[in-house]
Amino acid sequence: MKRTYSRSFATRLSVYVLSFILIVFAVIMGLFYKYSHEKVTNFAIERTHGLLSNITTEITSQLRSVETTINQSVWVLEKNINQPDSLHHVITSIIKNNPLIVGSGIAFVPDYYKEKGKYFMPYVSFRNNKIAYQVLGSQNYDYPCMDWYLIPKMLKQDHWSEPYYDDGGGNIIMSTYSKPLYNNRGELYAIFIASISLSQFTDNISLMKPYSASYTYLLSRNGSFLTHENRSKILNETVFTEAFSTENQTQERIGREMLAGKTGTVRFDNLGTDSYAFYTAIPEIGWSVCTVCPSKIILQELDSTSRNIIYTFSAGILVLFLIVYSIIHRLVRPLKRFSESAREIATGRFDVTLPQVHSKDEIRDLHDSLAYMQKSLSTYVNELKETTASKERIESELSIARDIQMGMLPKIFPPYPDRNDVDLHAILKPAKEVGGDLYDFYMDGNRLYFLIGDVSGKGVPASLFMAITRSLFRTLSHQVLSPAKIVTEMNNSISDNNESNMFVTLIVGILDLETGVMKLCNAGHNPPILIHPDKHVSFLEFPTQIFVGVIEDFTYTDAEITLEKGSKLFLYTDGITEAENTEKELYGDDKLLEVLSANTSSNVRTTVDVIVSSIADHVKEAEASDDLTILLIQYEPEEKTVK
């Protein structure tokens, strides 16, 4: 009972309908999720970069205020330069006027003030809510060797130093703005500095959390962490430390782009968590700031909404299935009785009584169709018997026609075993029982006459046309030394009274085996391929003329080449290059040249077999679309002895 139920038409139709609904829903849901995912991600990128922009703007503004304070204080310093003991008032005012500055000083070049000793650097710092003044410069605090002094001295320009721990000048992690000062002779006499504490940025940056699980860090110019949620990493690790230890190339690329001053968004694997990195630069000082956020947090609300939609739809689809099944089952119930009648008709009982139908819908149409089928089947079975007998007779006759057609062509190879100067092999495989391709050859003294052609159309008409063409070749070619003359006469004979408007493409050739001179006439056929003794394979280029059987009294012309010893001439019909596989891909000229190039050392029979096998591998299960014909001639003249 369960098996019948699962196979019932009502069940299957219900499943099909609901399956279609599910597919439509899945597509719509997928598009909705994709569109929403893109929108949510773009919103997160815009929002986070907006916050980063605010942070960078704020940091830049603070740094510029420090620079402005120093620049505006230079004239006061220069005014009091001859009173070194009063300089602490200048730097004290700097501390008071700019709350960002935690330390300021003037580092004079060694021996600038003879009376002050070698080093003299008045310095004021803000400690424990108090302003402290001290003079720095000693063997323990050799400031001319420090970066904040050396770099602006070398660069001869203002400079923000890399963050450092200043032991003696402030005993905190700070970054220093240095301004070199020059006298009227352009000589450096001091470095005017102002230091800021990184703790001022740490709190602001750590509070920047566009999402609950996100965090933000600040990088120096060399990639060191200036701020980080893990404070142990500050100035102790770089952005590359973790990337190198986990071999995370994406994280390494993020670090390189940040140090290059770029702005961007990258999705990467952050210690096993799929995350986004939003980063931008602070051009004023060369630092970079980056916010890292797990992707699932960004998409958390979207995923929750999507799950609720899916749960609601699943409940609705279950109710809909029950309703649809009930309706369809009631509508198709009469079909069961018709199926029983159809099974009896299938056994040969064409007189079975069909169930009565009183409705005027599709069920009534089915009743009438079955009644008509009963009347038609008996007549059809009788006609089928007659048709089968007639088909068997036709197939027998076509088989005989095929044998006759194949019997007209040379099929014993090698055809001239007593000759060493020429060898050839040919094959013709009709696409149907009989075909329209043809080849032929014969010897007349030391001249080899040969022909290959392809008749338009297929089947019996093409095979008859092929037989006529081959007979004309044999009749008209004897004692004629010009292929063009042979083709001209064949064209006139075929064109006369050609009411069927059929035509044939031909290549007729005559090879003088003593001299190697070969004359060819091409009437619209595929160009042959010449395999040179040096294994080079190429198409033989010579004029292609009009098909045979199209225009009467057309005069064809010859082309002449001289074959070298060991040369091979490969002639074929378009069934070779136009052989199609199940994907409608052609075998093609390039593939043919490739296979021939790989078999230049093989004998003619092996080469033909390899080509046929290669075409079979290409076509595979596809039905043959055209006849396949190949004629391969190898010229091997004997060496002439010189007396």
mmCIF file of C-alpha atoms in Angstrom, residues 245-592:
data_model
loop_
_atom_site.group_PDB
_atom_site.id
_atom_site.type_symbol
_atom_site.label_atom_id
_atom_site.label_comp_id
_atom_site.label_asym_id
_atom_site.label_seq_id
_atom_site.Cartn_x
_atom_site.Cartn_y
_atom_site.Cartn_z
ATOM 1 C CA SER A 245 54.015 32.435 12.358
ATOM 2 C CA THR A 246 50.748 31.216 10.768
ATOM 3 C CA GLU A 247 51.949 31.588 7.147
ATOM 4 C CA ASN A 248 48.936 33.795 6.473
ATOM 5 C CA GLN A 249 49.804 35.493 3.173
ATOM 6 C CA THR A 250 46.617 37.590 3.140
ATOM 7 C CA GLN A 251 47.389 39.042 6.551
ATOM 8 C CA GLU A 252 50.929 39.754 5.375
ATOM 9 C CA ARG A 253 49.528 41.557 2.307
ATOM 10 C CA ILE A 254 47.284 43.660 4.564
ATOM 11 C CA GLY A 255 50.357 44.707 6.554
ATOM 12 C CA ARG A 256 52.279 45.659 3.404
ATOM 13 C CA GLU A 257 49.395 47.761 2.085
ATOM 14 C CA MET A 258 48.993 49.520 5.418
ATOM 15 C CA LEU A 259 52.692 50.399 5.513
ATOM 16 C CA ALA A 260 52.380 51.629 1.902
ATOM 17 C CA GLY A 261 49.769 54.139 3.064
ATOM 18 C CA LYS A 262 46.845 52.544 1.223
ATOM 19 C CA THR A 263 43.168 52.434 2.154
ATOM 20 C CA GLY A 264 41.161 49.269 1.590
ATOM 21 C CA THR A 265 39.035 46.357 2.764
ATOM 22 C CA VAL A 266 40.207 42.723 2.710
ATOM 23 C CA ARG A 267 38.476 39.529 3.763
ATOM 24 C CA PHE A 268 40.909 37.117 5.415
ATOM 25 C CA ASP A 269 41.352 34.228 7.849
ATOM 26 C CA ASN A 270 42.101 35.758 11.242
ATOM 27 C CA LEU A 271 43.387 32.830 13.342
ATOM 28 C CA GLY A 272 40.669 30.533 12.020
ATOM 29 C CA THR A 273 37.921 33.177 12.029
ATOM 30 C CA ASP A 274 36.610 34.536 8.735
ATOM 31 C CA SER A 275 37.018 38.275 9.177
ATOM 32 C CA TYR A 276 37.176 41.633 7.416
ATOM 33 C CA ALA A 277 40.063 44.081 7.785
ATOM 34 C CA PHE A 278 39.229 47.767 7.201
ATOM 35 C CA TYR A 279 42.346 49.932 7.081
ATOM 36 C CA THR A 280 43.463 53.433 6.168
ATOM 37 C CA ALA A 281 46.550 55.625 6.542
ATOM 38 C CA ILE A 282 47.352 58.714 8.589
ATOM 39 C CA PRO A 283 49.511 60.593 6.045
ATOM 40 C CA GLU A 284 50.560 63.294 8.492
ATOM 41 C CA ILE A 285 52.745 60.879 10.457
ATOM 42 C CA GLY A 286 52.905 57.759 8.275
ATOM 43 C CA TRP A 287 50.901 55.597 10.714
ATOM 44 C CA SER A 288 47.981 53.342 9.781
ATOM 45 C CA VAL A 289 44.828 52.340 11.597
ATOM 46 C CA CYS A 290 42.909 49.087 11.056
ATOM 47 C CA THR A 291 39.625 47.641 12.320
ATOM 48 C CA VAL A 292 39.170 43.848 12.328
ATOM 49 C CA CYS A 293 35.675 42.382 12.509
ATOM 50 C CA PRO A 294 34.413 38.759 12.111
ATOM 51 C CA SER A 295 32.246 38.436 9.012
ATOM 52 C CA LYS A 296 29.569 36.499 10.900
ATOM 53 C CA ILE A 297 29.029 39.509 13.176
ATOM 54 C CA ILE A 298 28.461 41.762 10.163
ATOM 55 C CA LEU A 299 25.992 39.276 8.674
ATOM 56 C CA GLN A 300 24.450 38.208 11.994
ATOM 57 C CA GLU A 301 21.200 40.106 11.556
ATOM 58 C CA LEU A 302 20.859 39.080 7.899
ATOM 59 C CA ASP A 303 21.420 35.398 8.777
ATOM 60 C CA SER A 304 18.864 35.550 11.567
ATOM 61 C CA THR A 305 16.252 37.124 9.269
ATOM 62 C CA SER A 306 16.971 34.534 6.560
ATOM 63 C CA ARG A 307 16.502 31.654 9.018
ATOM 64 C CA ASN A 308 13.160 33.025 10.179
ATOM 65 C CA ILE A 309 11.971 33.305 6.566
ATOM 66 C CA ILE A 310 13.051 29.720 5.830
ATOM 67 C CA TYR A 311 11.348 28.335 8.959
ATOM 68 C CA THR A 312 8.107 30.160 8.127
ATOM 69 C CA PHE A 313 8.184 29.004 4.505
ATOM 70 C CA SER A 314 8.869 25.376 5.531
ATOM 71 C CA ALA A 315 5.794 25.319 7.744
ATOM 72 C CA GLY A 316 3.687 26.857 4.973
ATOM 73 C CA ILE A 317 4.955 24.430 2.341
ATOM 74 C CA LEU A 318 3.924 21.452 4.499
ATOM 75 C CA VAL A 319 0.363 22.752 4.795
ATOM 76 C CA LEU A 320 0.294 23.553 1.086
ATOM 77 C CA PHE A 321 1.420 20.016 0.228
ATOM 78 C CA LEU A 322 -1.525 18.473 2.085
ATOM 79 C CA ILE A 323 -4.007 20.809 0.392
ATOM 80 C CA VAL A 324 -2.549 20.301 -3.110
ATOM 81 C CA TYR A 325 -2.402 16.520 -2.712
ATOM 82 C CA SER A 326 -6.031 16.352 -1.611
ATOM 83 C CA ILE A 327 -7.231 18.409 -4.601
ATOM 84 C CA ILE A 328 -5.141 16.558 -7.193
ATOM 85 C CA HIS A 329 -6.067 13.124 -5.790
ATOM 86 C CA ARG A 330 -9.786 13.884 -6.190
ATOM 87 C CA LEU A 331 -9.317 15.199 -9.739
ATOM 88 C CA VAL A 332 -7.288 12.255 -11.056
ATOM 89 C CA ARG A 333 -9.294 9.443 -9.443
ATOM 90 C CA PRO A 334 -11.039 8.495 -12.763
ATOM 91 C CA LEU A 335 -7.638 7.941 -14.365
ATOM 92 C CA LYS A 336 -7.208 4.711 -12.415
ATOM 93 C CA ARG A 337 -10.117 3.082 -14.229
ATOM 94 C CA PHE A 338 -8.772 4.221 -17.588
ATOM 95 C CA SER A 339 -5.333 2.812 -16.749
ATOM 96 C CA GLU A 340 -6.877 -0.620 -16.204
ATOM 97 C CA SER A 341 -8.620 -0.428 -19.586
ATOM 98 C CA ALA A 342 -5.401 0.704 -21.252
ATOM 99 C CA ARG A 343 -3.536 -2.305 -19.860
ATOM 100 C CA GLU A 344 -6.131 -4.653 -21.367
ATOM 101 C CA ILE A 345 -5.853 -2.891 -24.739
ATOM 102 C CA ALA A 346 -2.072 -3.286 -24.514
ATOM 103 C CA THR A 347 -2.496 -7.055 -24.350
ATOM 104 C CA GLY A 348 -4.249 -7.016 -27.729
ATOM 105 C CA ARG A 349 -7.872 -6.829 -26.589
ATOM 106 C CA PHE A 350 -8.913 -3.939 -28.805
ATOM 107 C CA ASP A 351 -12.614 -4.563 -28.149
ATOM 108 C CA VAL A 352 -12.493 -3.926 -24.392
ATOM 109 C CA THR A 353 -15.354 -1.777 -23.011
ATOM 110 C CA LEU A 354 -14.207 1.609 -21.715
ATOM 111 C CA PRO A 355 -15.628 3.208 -18.493
ATOM 112 C CA GLN A 356 -18.480 5.648 -19.021
ATOM 113 C CA VAL A 357 -17.683 9.380 -18.569
ATOM 114 C CA HIS A 358 -20.361 12.032 -18.173
ATOM 115 C CA SER A 359 -18.184 15.099 -17.685
ATOM 116 C CA LYS A 360 -17.046 17.367 -20.532
ATOM 117 C CA ASP A 361 -13.465 18.033 -19.455
ATOM 118 C CA GLU A 362 -10.051 16.492 -20.175
ATOM 119 C CA ILE A 363 -11.236 13.132 -18.765
ATOM 120 C CA ARG A 364 -13.855 13.026 -21.537
ATOM 121 C CA ASP A 365 -11.119 13.800 -24.069
ATOM 122 C CA LEU A 366 -9.122 10.897 -22.673
ATOM 123 C CA HIS A 367 -12.124 8.554 -23.088
ATOM 124 C CA ASP A 368 -12.548 9.606 -26.726
ATOM 125 C CA SER A 369 -8.819 9.238 -27.362
ATOM 126 C CA LEU A 370 -8.783 5.685 -26.004
ATOM 127 C CA ALA A 371 -11.828 4.797 -28.110
ATOM 128 C CA TYR A 372 -10.078 6.173 -31.198
ATOM 129 C CA MET A 373 -6.933 4.287 -30.255
ATOM 130 C CA GLN A 374 -8.888 1.018 -30.122
ATOM 131 C CA LYS A 375 -10.074 1.508 -33.671
ATOM 132 C CA SER A 376 -6.643 2.631 -34.948
ATOM 133 C CA LEU A 377 -4.494 -0.027 -33.322
ATOM 134 C CA SER A 378 -5.933 -2.904 -35.279
ATOM 135 C CA THR A 379 -5.377 -1.113 -38.587
ATOM 136 C CA TYR A 380 -1.916 0.010 -37.468
ATOM 137 C CA VAL A 381 -0.800 -3.496 -36.527
ATOM 138 C CA ASN A 382 -1.728 -4.779 -39.980
ATOM 139 C CA GLU A 383 -0.002 -1.880 -41.698
ATOM 140 C CA LEU A 384 3.049 -2.393 -39.486
ATOM 141 C CA LYS A 385 3.391 -5.962 -40.635
ATOM 142 C CA GLU A 386 3.337 -4.853 -44.255
ATOM 143 C CA THR A 387 5.772 -1.985 -43.574
ATOM 144 C CA THR A 388 8.199 -4.282 -41.765
ATOM 145 C CA ALA A 389 8.237 -6.709 -44.666
ATOM 146 C CA SER A 390 8.796 -3.826 -47.123
ATOM 147 C CA LYS A 391 11.595 -2.371 -44.960
ATOM 148 C CA GLU A 392 13.351 -5.705 -44.837
ATOM 149 C CA ARG A 393 13.269 -5.882 -48.636
ATOM 150 C CA ILE A 394 14.671 -2.314 -48.909
ATOM 151 C CA GLU A 395 17.436 -3.068 -46.425
ATOM 152 C CA SER A 396 18.355 -6.174 -48.365
ATOM 153 C CA GLU A 397 18.476 -4.191 -51.597
ATOM 154 C CA LEU A 398 20.566 -1.421 -49.972
ATOM 155 C CA SER A 399 22.992 -4.029 -48.685
ATOM 156 C CA ILE A 400 23.366 -5.380 -52.218
ATOM 157 C CA ALA A 401 23.803 -1.796 -53.528
ATOM 158 C CA ARG A 402 26.520 -1.184 -50.941
ATOM 159 C CA ASP A 403 28.363 -4.339 -52.013
ATOM 160 C CA ILE A 404 28.101 -3.268 -55.660
ATOM 161 C CA GLN A 405 29.316 0.259 -54.845
ATOM 162 C CA MET A 406 32.258 -0.970 -52.798
ATOM 163 C CA GLY A 407 33.050 -3.498 -55.519
ATOM 164 C CA MET A 408 33.569 -0.682 -58.011
ATOM 165 C CA LEU A 409 36.447 0.761 -55.966
ATOM 166 C CA PRO A 410 39.986 -0.648 -55.670
ATOM 167 C CA LYS A 411 40.190 -2.452 -52.358
ATOM 168 C CA ILE A 412 43.275 -4.684 -52.593
ATOM 169 C CA PHE A 413 46.258 -3.128 -50.823
ATOM 170 C CA PRO A 414 49.033 -2.828 -51.587
ATOM 171 C CA PRO A 415 47.682 -2.585 -55.150
ATOM 172 C CA TYR A 416 51.080 -2.855 -56.882
ATOM 173 C CA PRO A 417 53.243 -5.181 -54.789
ATOM 174 C CA ASP A 418 55.734 -5.604 -57.640
ATOM 175 C CA ARG A 419 56.580 -1.874 -57.679
ATOM 176 C CA ASN A 420 58.891 -0.223 -55.157
ATOM 177 C CA ASP A 421 58.522 3.339 -56.405
ATOM 178 C CA VAL A 422 54.972 3.938 -55.173
ATOM 179 C CA ASP A 423 52.738 2.726 -52.376
ATOM 180 C CA LEU A 424 49.218 3.787 -51.528
ATOM 181 C CA HIS A 425 46.289 2.967 -49.307
ATOM 182 C CA ALA A 426 42.677 4.120 -49.354
ATOM 183 C CA ILE A 427 39.503 3.740 -47.323
ATOM 184 C CA LEU A 428 35.844 4.738 -47.815
ATOM 185 C CA LYS A 429 33.322 4.529 -44.964
ATOM 186 C CA PRO A 430 29.792 5.635 -45.985
ATOM 187 C CA ALA A 431 27.736 7.437 -43.333
ATOM 188 C CA LYS A 432 24.673 5.436 -44.441
ATOM 189 C CA GLU A 433 24.199 2.159 -46.307
ATOM 190 C CA VAL A 434 25.501 3.774 -49.492
ATOM 191 C CA GLY A 435 27.344 7.032 -49.934
ATOM 192 C CA GLY A 436 28.489 9.687 -52.357
ATOM 193 C CA ASP A 437 32.254 9.729 -51.737
ATOM 194 C CA LEU A 438 34.599 8.077 -54.237
ATOM 195 C CA TYR A 439 38.217 7.385 -54.935
ATOM 196 C CA ASP A 440 39.952 5.558 -57.772
ATOM 197 C CA PHE A 441 43.425 4.983 -59.196
ATOM 198 C CA TYR A 442 45.181 2.917 -61.838
ATOM 199 C CA MET A 443 48.588 2.608 -63.452
ATOM 200 C CA ASP A 444 49.321 3.383 -67.103
ATOM 201 C CA GLY A 445 52.971 2.569 -67.699
ATOM 202 C CA ASN A 446 54.942 4.721 -65.271
ATOM 203 C CA ARG A 447 52.068 7.126 -64.682
ATOM 204 C CA LEU A 448 49.691 6.835 -61.719
ATOM 205 C CA TYR A 449 46.209 8.219 -62.366
ATOM 206 C CA PHE A 450 44.200 8.924 -59.226
ATOM 207 C CA LEU A 451 40.901 10.532 -58.238
ATOM 208 C CA ILE A 452 39.073 11.498 -55.036
ATOM 209 C CA GLY A 453 35.645 13.129 -54.903
ATOM 210 C CA ASP A 454 32.570 13.989 -52.864
ATOM 211 C CA VAL A 455 29.066 14.070 -54.410
ATOM 212 C CA SER A 456 26.511 16.544 -53.085
ATOM 213 C CA GLY A 457 23.812 14.845 -51.073
ATOM 214 C CA LYS A 458 23.720 11.369 -49.566
ATOM 215 C CA GLY A 459 22.057 8.014 -49.985
ATOM 216 C CA VAL A 460 21.054 6.264 -53.199
ATOM 217 C CA PRO A 461 21.042 9.344 -55.525
ATOM 218 C CA ALA A 462 24.561 10.267 -54.401
ATOM 219 C CA SER A 463 25.778 6.674 -54.863
ATOM 220 C CA LEU A 464 24.428 6.586 -58.447
ATOM 221 C CA PHE A 465 26.073 9.931 -59.185
ATOM 222 C CA MET A 466 29.294 8.554 -57.678
ATOM 223 C CA ALA A 467 29.159 5.491 -59.956
ATOM 224 C CA ILE A 468 28.703 7.704 -63.029
ATOM 225 C CA THR A 469 31.622 9.936 -61.977
ATOM 226 C CA ARG A 470 33.952 6.999 -61.409
ATOM 227 C CA SER A 471 33.014 5.427 -64.777
ATOM 228 C CA LEU A 472 33.625 8.725 -66.588
ATOM 229 C CA PHE A 473 37.060 9.006 -64.939
ATOM 230 C CA ARG A 474 38.049 5.550 -66.146
ATOM 231 C CA THR A 475 36.687 6.226 -69.643
ATOM 232 C CA LEU A 476 38.076 9.731 -70.205
ATOM 233 C CA SER A 477 41.495 9.482 -68.538
ATOM 234 C CA HIS A 478 43.228 6.869 -70.737
ATOM 235 C CA GLN A 479 46.196 8.297 -72.644
ATOM 236 C CA VAL A 480 45.387 11.812 -71.373
ATOM 237 C CA LEU A 481 48.289 13.614 -69.698
ATOM 238 C CA SER A 482 46.342 16.605 -68.319
ATOM 239 C CA PRO A 483 44.091 16.241 -65.237
ATOM 240 C CA ALA A 484 42.410 19.509 -66.249
ATOM 241 C CA LYS A 485 41.381 18.039 -69.579
ATOM 242 C CA ILE A 486 39.955 14.965 -67.842
ATOM 243 C CA VAL A 487 37.962 17.135 -65.409
ATOM 244 C CA THR A 488 36.759 19.411 -68.237
ATOM 245 C CA GLU A 489 35.399 16.447 -70.183
ATOM 246 C CA MET A 490 33.811 14.966 -67.046
ATOM 247 C CA ASN A 491 32.162 18.339 -66.284
ATOM 248 C CA ASN A 492 30.710 18.601 -69.787
ATOM 249 C CA SER A 493 29.345 15.038 -69.632
ATOM 250 C CA ILE A 494 27.808 15.468 -66.150
ATOM 251 C CA SER A 495 26.440 18.992 -66.750
ATOM 252 C CA ASP A 496 24.594 17.810 -69.874
ATOM 253 C CA ASN A 497 21.034 16.914 -68.832
ATOM 254 C CA ASN A 498 21.822 17.249 -65.078
ATOM 255 C CA GLU A 499 18.170 17.730 -64.124
ATOM 256 C CA SER A 500 18.817 16.759 -60.500
ATOM 257 C CA ASN A 501 21.240 19.720 -60.138
ATOM 258 C CA MET A 502 23.702 17.525 -58.272
ATOM 259 C CA PHE A 503 27.432 18.217 -58.404
ATOM 260 C CA VAL A 504 30.679 16.630 -57.277
ATOM 261 C CA THR A 505 33.941 18.033 -55.902
ATOM 262 C CA LEU A 506 37.007 16.367 -57.379
ATOM 263 C CA ILE A 507 40.758 16.204 -57.309
ATOM 264 C CA VAL A 508 42.239 14.425 -60.326
ATOM 265 C CA GLY A 509 45.974 13.834 -60.483
ATOM 266 C CA ILE A 510 48.624 12.215 -62.658
ATOM 267 C CA LEU A 511 51.986 11.276 -61.090
ATOM 268 C CA ASP A 512 54.934 10.473 -63.335
ATOM 269 C CA LEU A 513 56.826 7.906 -61.277
ATOM 270 C CA GLU A 514 60.045 8.396 -63.239
ATOM 271 C CA THR A 515 60.385 12.158 -62.822
ATOM 272 C CA GLY A 516 58.217 12.767 -59.738
ATOM 273 C CA VAL A 517 56.254 15.425 -61.628
ATOM 274 C CA MET A 518 52.662 15.482 -60.436
ATOM 275 C CA LYS A 519 49.845 17.372 -62.155
ATOM 276 C CA LEU A 520 46.676 18.144 -60.218
ATOM 277 C CA CYS A 521 43.310 19.706 -60.952
ATOM 278 C CA ASN A 522 41.127 20.717 -57.999
ATOM 279 C CA ALA A 523 37.411 21.152 -58.732
ATOM 280 C CA GLY A 524 36.141 22.632 -55.469
ATOM 281 C CA HIS A 525 37.615 19.886 -53.246
ATOM 282 C CA ASN A 526 39.483 20.090 -49.915
ATOM 283 C CA PRO A 527 43.165 20.939 -50.485
ATOM 284 C CA PRO A 528 45.401 17.855 -50.139
ATOM 285 C CA ILE A 529 48.182 17.648 -47.556
ATOM 286 C CA LEU A 530 51.808 17.074 -48.524
ATOM 287 C CA ILE A 531 54.069 15.190 -46.099
ATOM 288 C CA HIS A 532 57.624 16.194 -47.010
ATOM 289 C CA PRO A 533 60.638 13.857 -46.636
ATOM 290 C CA ASP A 534 61.888 16.092 -43.790
ATOM 291 C CA LYS A 535 58.657 15.264 -41.846
ATOM 292 C CA HIS A 536 57.196 18.751 -42.454
ATOM 293 C CA VAL A 537 53.423 18.613 -43.015
ATOM 294 C CA SER A 538 51.493 21.342 -44.847
ATOM 295 C CA PHE A 539 48.485 21.952 -47.048
ATOM 296 C CA LEU A 540 49.259 21.909 -50.765
ATOM 297 C CA GLU A 541 48.258 25.314 -52.040
ATOM 298 C CA PHE A 542 47.037 25.503 -55.644
ATOM 299 C CA PRO A 543 44.007 27.054 -57.369
ATOM 300 C CA THR A 544 40.592 25.643 -56.415
ATOM 301 C CA GLN A 545 38.086 25.734 -59.276
ATOM 302 C CA ILE A 546 34.321 25.299 -59.638
ATOM 303 C CA PHE A 547 32.507 22.047 -58.796
ATOM 304 C CA VAL A 548 31.978 19.493 -61.556
ATOM 305 C CA GLY A 549 28.411 19.431 -62.930
ATOM 306 C CA VAL A 550 27.538 23.083 -62.349
ATOM 307 C CA ILE A 551 28.574 25.004 -65.491
ATOM 308 C CA GLU A 552 28.949 23.299 -68.845
ATOM 309 C CA ASP A 553 31.940 24.168 -71.069
ATOM 310 C CA PHE A 554 33.970 25.483 -68.100
ATOM 311 C CA THR A 555 37.690 25.118 -68.807
ATOM 312 C CA TYR A 556 39.743 23.774 -65.888
ATOM 313 C CA THR A 557 43.497 24.325 -65.440
ATOM 314 C CA ASP A 558 46.346 22.216 -64.068
ATOM 315 C CA ALA A 559 48.773 22.795 -61.229
ATOM 316 C CA GLU A 560 52.133 21.082 -61.268
ATOM 317 C CA ILE A 561 54.646 20.158 -58.540
ATOM 318 C CA THR A 562 57.606 17.816 -58.345
ATOM 319 C CA LEU A 563 57.614 15.286 -55.511
ATOM 320 C CA GLU A 564 60.822 14.433 -53.705
ATOM 321 C CA LYS A 565 61.734 10.895 -52.755
ATOM 322 C CA GLY A 566 59.830 9.906 -49.617
ATOM 323 C CA SER A 567 57.014 12.447 -50.129
ATOM 324 C CA LYS A 568 53.437 11.478 -49.265
ATOM 325 C CA LEU A 569 50.244 12.992 -50.666
ATOM 326 C CA PHE A 570 47.237 12.809 -48.321
ATOM 327 C CA LEU A 571 43.853 13.297 -50.078
ATOM 328 C CA TYR A 572 40.570 13.254 -48.183
ATOM 329 C CA THR A 573 36.935 14.389 -48.220
ATOM 330 C CA ASP A 574 35.295 16.890 -45.892
ATOM 331 C CA GLY A 575 33.866 14.040 -43.829
ATOM 332 C CA ILE A 576 37.301 13.922 -42.161
ATOM 333 C CA THR A 577 37.692 17.541 -41.019
ATOM 334 C CA GLU A 578 33.948 18.061 -40.412
ATOM 335 C CA ALA A 579 33.443 14.956 -38.277
ATOM 336 C CA GLU A 580 31.427 16.076 -35.230
ATOM 337 C CA ASN A 581 31.288 14.763 -31.689
ATOM 338 C CA THR A 582 28.261 14.933 -29.389
ATOM 339 C CA GLU A 583 29.132 18.569 -28.524
ATOM 340 C CA LYS A 584 29.061 19.518 -32.241
ATOM 341 C CA GLU A 585 32.818 20.152 -32.211
ATOM 342 C CA LEU A 586 34.565 19.582 -35.546
ATOM 343 C CA TYR A 587 37.645 17.394 -35.960
ATOM 344 C CA GLY A 588 39.218 20.269 -37.922
ATOM 345 C CA ASP A 589 42.293 20.953 -40.020
ATOM 346 C CA ASP A 590 44.590 21.580 -37.047
ATOM 347 C CA LYS A 591 43.839 18.192 -35.479
ATOM 348 C CA LEU A 592 44.393 16.458 -38.828
#
